[in-house]
Structures are given as structure tokens and as C-alpha cells.
Amino acid sequence: MTHAIEKDIAAPTNAYEAVAGPQRLGMLMRIRIELRKLVDTRSSRAILLTTFVTMVIFGGGIQLLTGKPDEFSSLIQHAAVPLIYLFPAVGLLTAAGEWQHGTASWTYCLDPHRSAVLLAKHGAALLMSFAGVILMVLVCLVLGPLSGTALPGVEQAFPVVGRTVLSVVAMTLLGIGLGSALLQPVLGLAIFLIAPQLLPQLIAVIPAISGLAPYVNINGVLIGILLGQHHGELMQRLSALVLWIVVPVLIGFWRNSRRSA
């Protein structure tokens, strides 16, 4: 009799756990969800379309129309400019947009593991960066020969493409880091577009701290990577990367884990 009562009491609990028990999403599923979110908004789609159009223009379209061929490395570098400046905006919007539009409560209700969700956003943005670079190379490979540009061998092309990947990935991380740290899309975009250019110049004109300007010049570091040129000393480059990428990313994880949805 006692055994039967205990069985009846335990049954509803087990049934509830079977039906309503939390199921942890895998990271691949989270990344798939975040990839879909990247193209869910009109602003993101507009930025991606603008990126593709300008990439085609810089990646051989101008040379094709003017009939003036260019070196393949120059085509890659020119075509990478839209990716470097527009992909970070998409990453920033996907990191901060949910807080702006009030959908963060739904996201974290369905998946309460906030750090994992933000990590998936980073993964989705990086996959977008790699896909963008691959598409850019294909565009240059198609439009380059049509405009008379000679294609290099793999040994010559690989370093150029590798530097482009590093530049695009670094800038994308900068964008999503600012978005997750500030949680305000408009403020994040303003800081992303203005601060990296303005801050080193402001520091350079103040005699007492002018020597610190190279340590915060992230644009100089990333342009140097893209062009294969060393910009400043090693510690200056590392300092700029830590200040503009590592610090915002860490602050973003901290703020997302603590802010009330």
C-alpha cells in the first residue's frame, strides 16, 4: 500500500520533468539561430546588400568599366574595404539590437544560458565574415580577368587573402564587442564610426600624452595587416587590439550576464 502511494506521488513529478524539463541547446543550433537573426531585420539586409554591391564595384567593377586592369592584390584590398567597415555594423546590430527592441527577454527565456547565446552571436558573425571573404575572392576571380587583371598563383594569393581574413575578422569582433558592451545600437554605431579615427588624433595633439596615440590606433593596425605592412611596434599593435577588441568583448559578456532582461 505504501509503495503504491509513493508511486502515485512520484508520477506527476516525473511526467512534468519529461514534458517541461529544460533542454540545453547545442552551440551549433545556437549559431544557426543567430545566423538567421543576422538577416532578419531590414537594416541588416540593407547593410549586407550594400556590402555586396560595393564589393563588386571595388572588386573589379571599376576596372571592368574603365578598361584599366589592376593587380590582383589591389583588387582584394579594395574589395575588402566594404567588408571591413560594414560587417562590423551587422555584428554590432545583432549584439545590441535585441536589447533595443525588447526581444532579449524572449531570447533568454527560451535559452537562459546568456554567455552561450552571446558566444553564438560571435560565432555567427565570424562565419559571416569568412563567407564574405570567400564571396569577395570569387568576385575578384571573376571580374579580375574580365578587366585584364592577371591572376596570381596560390603562393602569391594566399598571403593576401589571409591578411584580408584577419582584418575583416578583427573588425567584426570590434563591432560585436562594442554592441554587446554598450547594448545601444545607435550609440555603438556612432562610437564605431567616429572613435577609432578621432581618439588617436585627439591624443596626438595633447603634448603630455601624444606618445600614447600609436597605442590606441586600431585603424592603423588593421590597415597595416591588410596591406602587409607593420604599423608601429609590437606592443603598440597589441595594445590597440586589446583596447578595441578584447576589452569590449569581455565587458559585453559581463554586461549581458548581469543586465535584467
Short mmCIF file of N, CA and C in Angstrom, two decimals, residues 165-250:
data_model
loop_
_atom_site.label_atom_id
_atom_site.label_comp_id
_atom_site.label_asym_id
_atom_site.label_seq_id
_atom_site.Cartn_x
_atom_site.Cartn_y
_atom_site.Cartn_z
N VAL A 165 41.40 38.14 -44.33
CA VAL A 165 40.59 37.43 -43.34
C VAL A 165 40.85 37.99 -41.95
N LEU A 166 42.13 38.17 -41.60
CA LEU A 166 42.47 38.70 -40.27
C LEU A 166 41.87 40.08 -40.05
N SER A 167 41.95 40.94 -41.07
CA SER A 167 41.42 42.30 -40.93
C SER A 167 39.91 42.30 -40.76
N VAL A 168 39.22 41.53 -41.60
CA VAL A 168 37.75 41.50 -41.54
C VAL A 168 37.28 40.89 -40.22
N VAL A 169 37.92 39.81 -39.80
CA VAL A 169 37.54 39.16 -38.54
C VAL A 169 37.77 40.10 -37.36
N ALA A 170 38.91 40.78 -37.35
CA ALA A 170 39.21 41.69 -36.24
C ALA A 170 38.19 42.82 -36.16
N MET A 171 37.85 43.40 -37.30
CA MET A 171 36.88 44.50 -37.29
C MET A 171 35.48 44.01 -36.93
N THR A 172 35.13 42.79 -37.35
CA THR A 172 33.83 42.24 -36.98
C THR A 172 33.75 42.02 -35.48
N LEU A 173 34.83 41.51 -34.88
CA LEU A 173 34.87 41.34 -33.43
C LEU A 173 34.78 42.69 -32.72
N LEU A 174 35.41 43.70 -33.30
CA LEU A 174 35.32 45.05 -32.72
C LEU A 174 33.87 45.52 -32.70
N GLY A 175 33.16 45.30 -33.81
CA GLY A 175 31.77 45.73 -33.89
C GLY A 175 30.87 45.00 -32.91
N ILE A 176 30.96 43.68 -32.88
CA ILE A 176 30.09 42.92 -31.98
C ILE A 176 30.49 43.14 -30.53
N GLY A 177 31.79 43.41 -30.28
CA GLY A 177 32.22 43.73 -28.92
C GLY A 177 31.62 45.04 -28.44
N LEU A 178 31.64 46.07 -29.28
CA LEU A 178 31.04 47.35 -28.90
C LEU A 178 29.53 47.20 -28.70
N GLY A 179 28.89 46.43 -29.58
CA GLY A 179 27.45 46.24 -29.45
C GLY A 179 27.06 45.55 -28.17
N SER A 180 27.79 44.49 -27.82
CA SER A 180 27.47 43.75 -26.60
C SER A 180 27.87 44.51 -25.34
N ALA A 181 28.85 45.40 -25.44
CA ALA A 181 29.28 46.17 -24.27
C ALA A 181 28.36 47.36 -24.01
N LEU A 182 27.92 48.02 -25.09
CA LEU A 182 27.10 49.23 -24.94
C LEU A 182 25.60 48.92 -24.90
N LEU A 183 25.18 47.87 -25.62
CA LEU A 183 23.77 47.45 -25.68
C LEU A 183 22.87 48.55 -26.24
N GLN A 184 23.45 49.45 -27.01
CA GLN A 184 22.71 50.53 -27.67
C GLN A 184 23.18 50.62 -29.12
N PRO A 185 22.37 50.20 -30.09
CA PRO A 185 22.83 50.18 -31.49
C PRO A 185 23.28 51.53 -32.01
N VAL A 186 22.50 52.58 -31.76
CA VAL A 186 22.84 53.90 -32.30
C VAL A 186 24.13 54.42 -31.69
N LEU A 187 24.24 54.33 -30.36
CA LEU A 187 25.47 54.77 -29.69
C LEU A 187 26.66 53.93 -30.15
N GLY A 188 26.45 52.62 -30.28
CA GLY A 188 27.53 51.75 -30.73
C GLY A 188 28.01 52.09 -32.12
N LEU A 189 27.08 52.35 -33.05
CA LEU A 189 27.46 52.71 -34.42
C LEU A 189 28.21 54.04 -34.44
N ALA A 190 27.75 54.99 -33.64
CA ALA A 190 28.42 56.29 -33.59
C ALA A 190 29.86 56.15 -33.09
N ILE A 191 30.03 55.39 -32.02
CA ILE A 191 31.38 55.19 -31.48
C ILE A 191 32.24 54.42 -32.47
N PHE A 192 31.67 53.39 -33.12
CA PHE A 192 32.43 52.60 -34.08
C PHE A 192 32.91 53.44 -35.25
N LEU A 193 32.07 54.35 -35.74
CA LEU A 193 32.42 55.15 -36.91
C LEU A 193 33.33 56.32 -36.58
N ILE A 194 33.27 56.82 -35.35
CA ILE A 194 33.99 58.05 -35.02
C ILE A 194 35.21 57.81 -34.14
N ALA A 195 35.03 57.05 -33.07
CA ALA A 195 36.08 56.96 -32.04
C ALA A 195 37.41 56.40 -32.54
N PRO A 196 37.45 55.30 -33.33
CA PRO A 196 38.75 54.78 -33.75
C PRO A 196 39.56 55.77 -34.59
N GLN A 197 38.87 56.64 -35.35
CA GLN A 197 39.58 57.64 -36.13
C GLN A 197 39.93 58.87 -35.30
N LEU A 198 39.01 59.27 -34.42
CA LEU A 198 39.18 60.53 -33.71
C LEU A 198 40.09 60.43 -32.50
N LEU A 199 39.99 59.34 -31.75
CA LEU A 199 40.74 59.23 -30.49
C LEU A 199 42.25 59.34 -30.68
N PRO A 200 42.87 58.61 -31.64
CA PRO A 200 44.32 58.77 -31.81
C PRO A 200 44.71 60.20 -32.19
N GLN A 201 43.88 60.87 -32.98
CA GLN A 201 44.21 62.24 -33.38
C GLN A 201 44.11 63.20 -32.20
N LEU A 202 43.10 63.00 -31.36
CA LEU A 202 42.98 63.86 -30.18
C LEU A 202 44.15 63.67 -29.23
N ILE A 203 44.54 62.42 -29.02
CA ILE A 203 45.67 62.15 -28.13
C ILE A 203 46.96 62.72 -28.70
N ALA A 204 47.10 62.67 -30.03
CA ALA A 204 48.34 63.12 -30.67
C ALA A 204 48.56 64.62 -30.51
N VAL A 205 47.49 65.41 -30.37
CA VAL A 205 47.65 66.87 -30.27
C VAL A 205 47.81 67.34 -28.82
N ILE A 206 47.75 66.42 -27.87
CA ILE A 206 47.96 66.78 -26.47
C ILE A 206 49.40 66.41 -26.10
N PRO A 207 50.28 67.38 -25.92
CA PRO A 207 51.71 67.08 -25.73
C PRO A 207 52.00 66.09 -24.61
N ALA A 208 51.26 66.18 -23.52
CA ALA A 208 51.56 65.33 -22.36
C ALA A 208 51.34 63.86 -22.64
N ILE A 209 50.42 63.53 -23.54
CA ILE A 209 50.10 62.12 -23.80
C ILE A 209 50.20 61.77 -25.28
N SER A 210 50.84 62.61 -26.07
CA SER A 210 50.91 62.37 -27.51
C SER A 210 51.60 61.06 -27.85
N GLY A 211 52.50 60.60 -26.99
CA GLY A 211 53.19 59.35 -27.25
C GLY A 211 52.30 58.13 -27.15
N LEU A 212 51.09 58.30 -26.58
CA LEU A 212 50.17 57.16 -26.44
C LEU A 212 49.31 56.94 -27.68
N ALA A 213 49.33 57.87 -28.63
CA ALA A 213 48.47 57.77 -29.81
C ALA A 213 48.64 56.45 -30.56
N PRO A 214 49.87 55.97 -30.80
CA PRO A 214 50.01 54.69 -31.52
C PRO A 214 49.43 53.50 -30.77
N TYR A 215 49.29 53.63 -29.46
CA TYR A 215 48.79 52.51 -28.66
C TYR A 215 47.27 52.36 -28.74
N VAL A 216 46.58 53.35 -29.31
CA VAL A 216 45.12 53.27 -29.45
C VAL A 216 44.68 53.33 -30.90
N ASN A 217 45.62 53.30 -31.83
CA ASN A 217 45.31 53.46 -33.26
C ASN A 217 44.97 52.11 -33.88
N ILE A 218 43.75 51.64 -33.67
CA ILE A 218 43.35 50.34 -34.20
C ILE A 218 43.23 50.36 -35.72
N ASN A 219 42.83 51.49 -36.30
CA ASN A 219 42.72 51.56 -37.76
C ASN A 219 44.07 51.38 -38.42
N GLY A 220 45.09 52.03 -37.85
CA GLY A 220 46.43 51.87 -38.41
C GLY A 220 46.91 50.44 -38.34
N VAL A 221 46.59 49.75 -37.24
CA VAL A 221 47.00 48.35 -37.07
C VAL A 221 46.33 47.47 -38.11
N LEU A 222 45.01 47.63 -38.29
CA LEU A 222 44.28 46.74 -39.19
C LEU A 222 44.57 47.06 -40.65
N ILE A 223 44.76 48.32 -40.99
CA ILE A 223 45.16 48.66 -42.36
C ILE A 223 46.55 48.11 -42.65
N GLY A 224 47.43 48.17 -41.64
CA GLY A 224 48.75 47.59 -41.81
C GLY A 224 48.69 46.09 -42.06
N ILE A 225 47.80 45.40 -41.34
CA ILE A 225 47.62 43.96 -41.57
C ILE A 225 47.12 43.71 -42.98
N LEU A 226 46.13 44.49 -43.42
CA LEU A 226 45.55 44.30 -44.75
C LEU A 226 46.59 44.52 -45.84
N LEU A 227 47.44 45.53 -45.68
CA LEU A 227 48.44 45.85 -46.70
C LEU A 227 49.73 45.08 -46.52
N GLY A 228 49.85 44.31 -45.45
CA GLY A 228 51.08 43.57 -45.21
C GLY A 228 52.21 44.45 -44.72
N GLN A 229 51.87 45.53 -44.04
CA GLN A 229 52.87 46.46 -43.54
C GLN A 229 52.81 46.52 -42.02
N HIS A 230 53.94 46.68 -41.39
CA HIS A 230 53.99 46.79 -39.93
C HIS A 230 53.72 48.24 -39.54
N HIS A 231 52.68 48.41 -38.73
CA HIS A 231 52.32 49.76 -38.28
C HIS A 231 52.66 49.87 -36.80
N GLY A 232 53.76 50.55 -36.50
CA GLY A 232 54.17 50.72 -35.11
C GLY A 232 54.88 49.49 -34.57
N GLU A 233 55.26 49.59 -33.30
CA GLU A 233 55.94 48.49 -32.64
C GLU A 233 54.94 47.41 -32.22
N LEU A 234 55.47 46.25 -31.85
CA LEU A 234 54.62 45.13 -31.49
C LEU A 234 53.71 45.46 -30.31
N MET A 235 54.25 46.09 -29.27
CA MET A 235 53.45 46.42 -28.10
C MET A 235 52.36 47.43 -28.43
N GLN A 236 52.65 48.34 -29.36
CA GLN A 236 51.63 49.30 -29.78
C GLN A 236 50.48 48.60 -30.49
N ARG A 237 50.81 47.65 -31.35
CA ARG A 237 49.77 46.92 -32.07
C ARG A 237 48.94 46.07 -31.11
N LEU A 238 49.61 45.38 -30.20
CA LEU A 238 48.89 44.55 -29.23
C LEU A 238 48.01 45.39 -28.33
N SER A 239 48.51 46.55 -27.92
CA SER A 239 47.73 47.43 -27.06
C SER A 239 46.45 47.88 -27.75
N ALA A 240 46.54 48.25 -29.02
CA ALA A 240 45.36 48.69 -29.76
C ALA A 240 44.35 47.55 -29.92
N LEU A 241 44.84 46.35 -30.20
CA LEU A 241 43.94 45.20 -30.35
C LEU A 241 43.24 44.87 -29.04
N VAL A 242 43.98 44.92 -27.94
CA VAL A 242 43.38 44.62 -26.63
C VAL A 242 42.34 45.68 -26.27
N LEU A 243 42.69 46.95 -26.48
CA LEU A 243 41.81 48.05 -26.10
C LEU A 243 40.50 48.03 -26.87
N TRP A 244 40.56 47.78 -28.18
CA TRP A 244 39.38 47.92 -29.03
C TRP A 244 38.63 46.61 -29.26
N ILE A 245 39.26 45.48 -29.00
CA ILE A 245 38.59 44.20 -29.28
C ILE A 245 38.41 43.38 -28.00
N VAL A 246 39.50 43.07 -27.31
CA VAL A 246 39.42 42.19 -26.14
C VAL A 246 38.60 42.82 -25.03
N VAL A 247 38.88 44.07 -24.70
CA VAL A 247 38.17 44.73 -23.60
C VAL A 247 36.67 44.85 -23.87
N PRO A 248 36.22 45.35 -25.04
CA PRO A 248 34.77 45.39 -25.29
C PRO A 248 34.10 44.02 -25.26
N VAL A 249 34.78 42.99 -25.78
CA VAL A 249 34.19 41.65 -25.77
C VAL A 249 33.99 41.17 -24.33
N LEU A 250 35.00 41.36 -23.48
CA LEU A 250 34.88 40.93 -22.08
C LEU A 250 33.80 41.72 -21.34
#
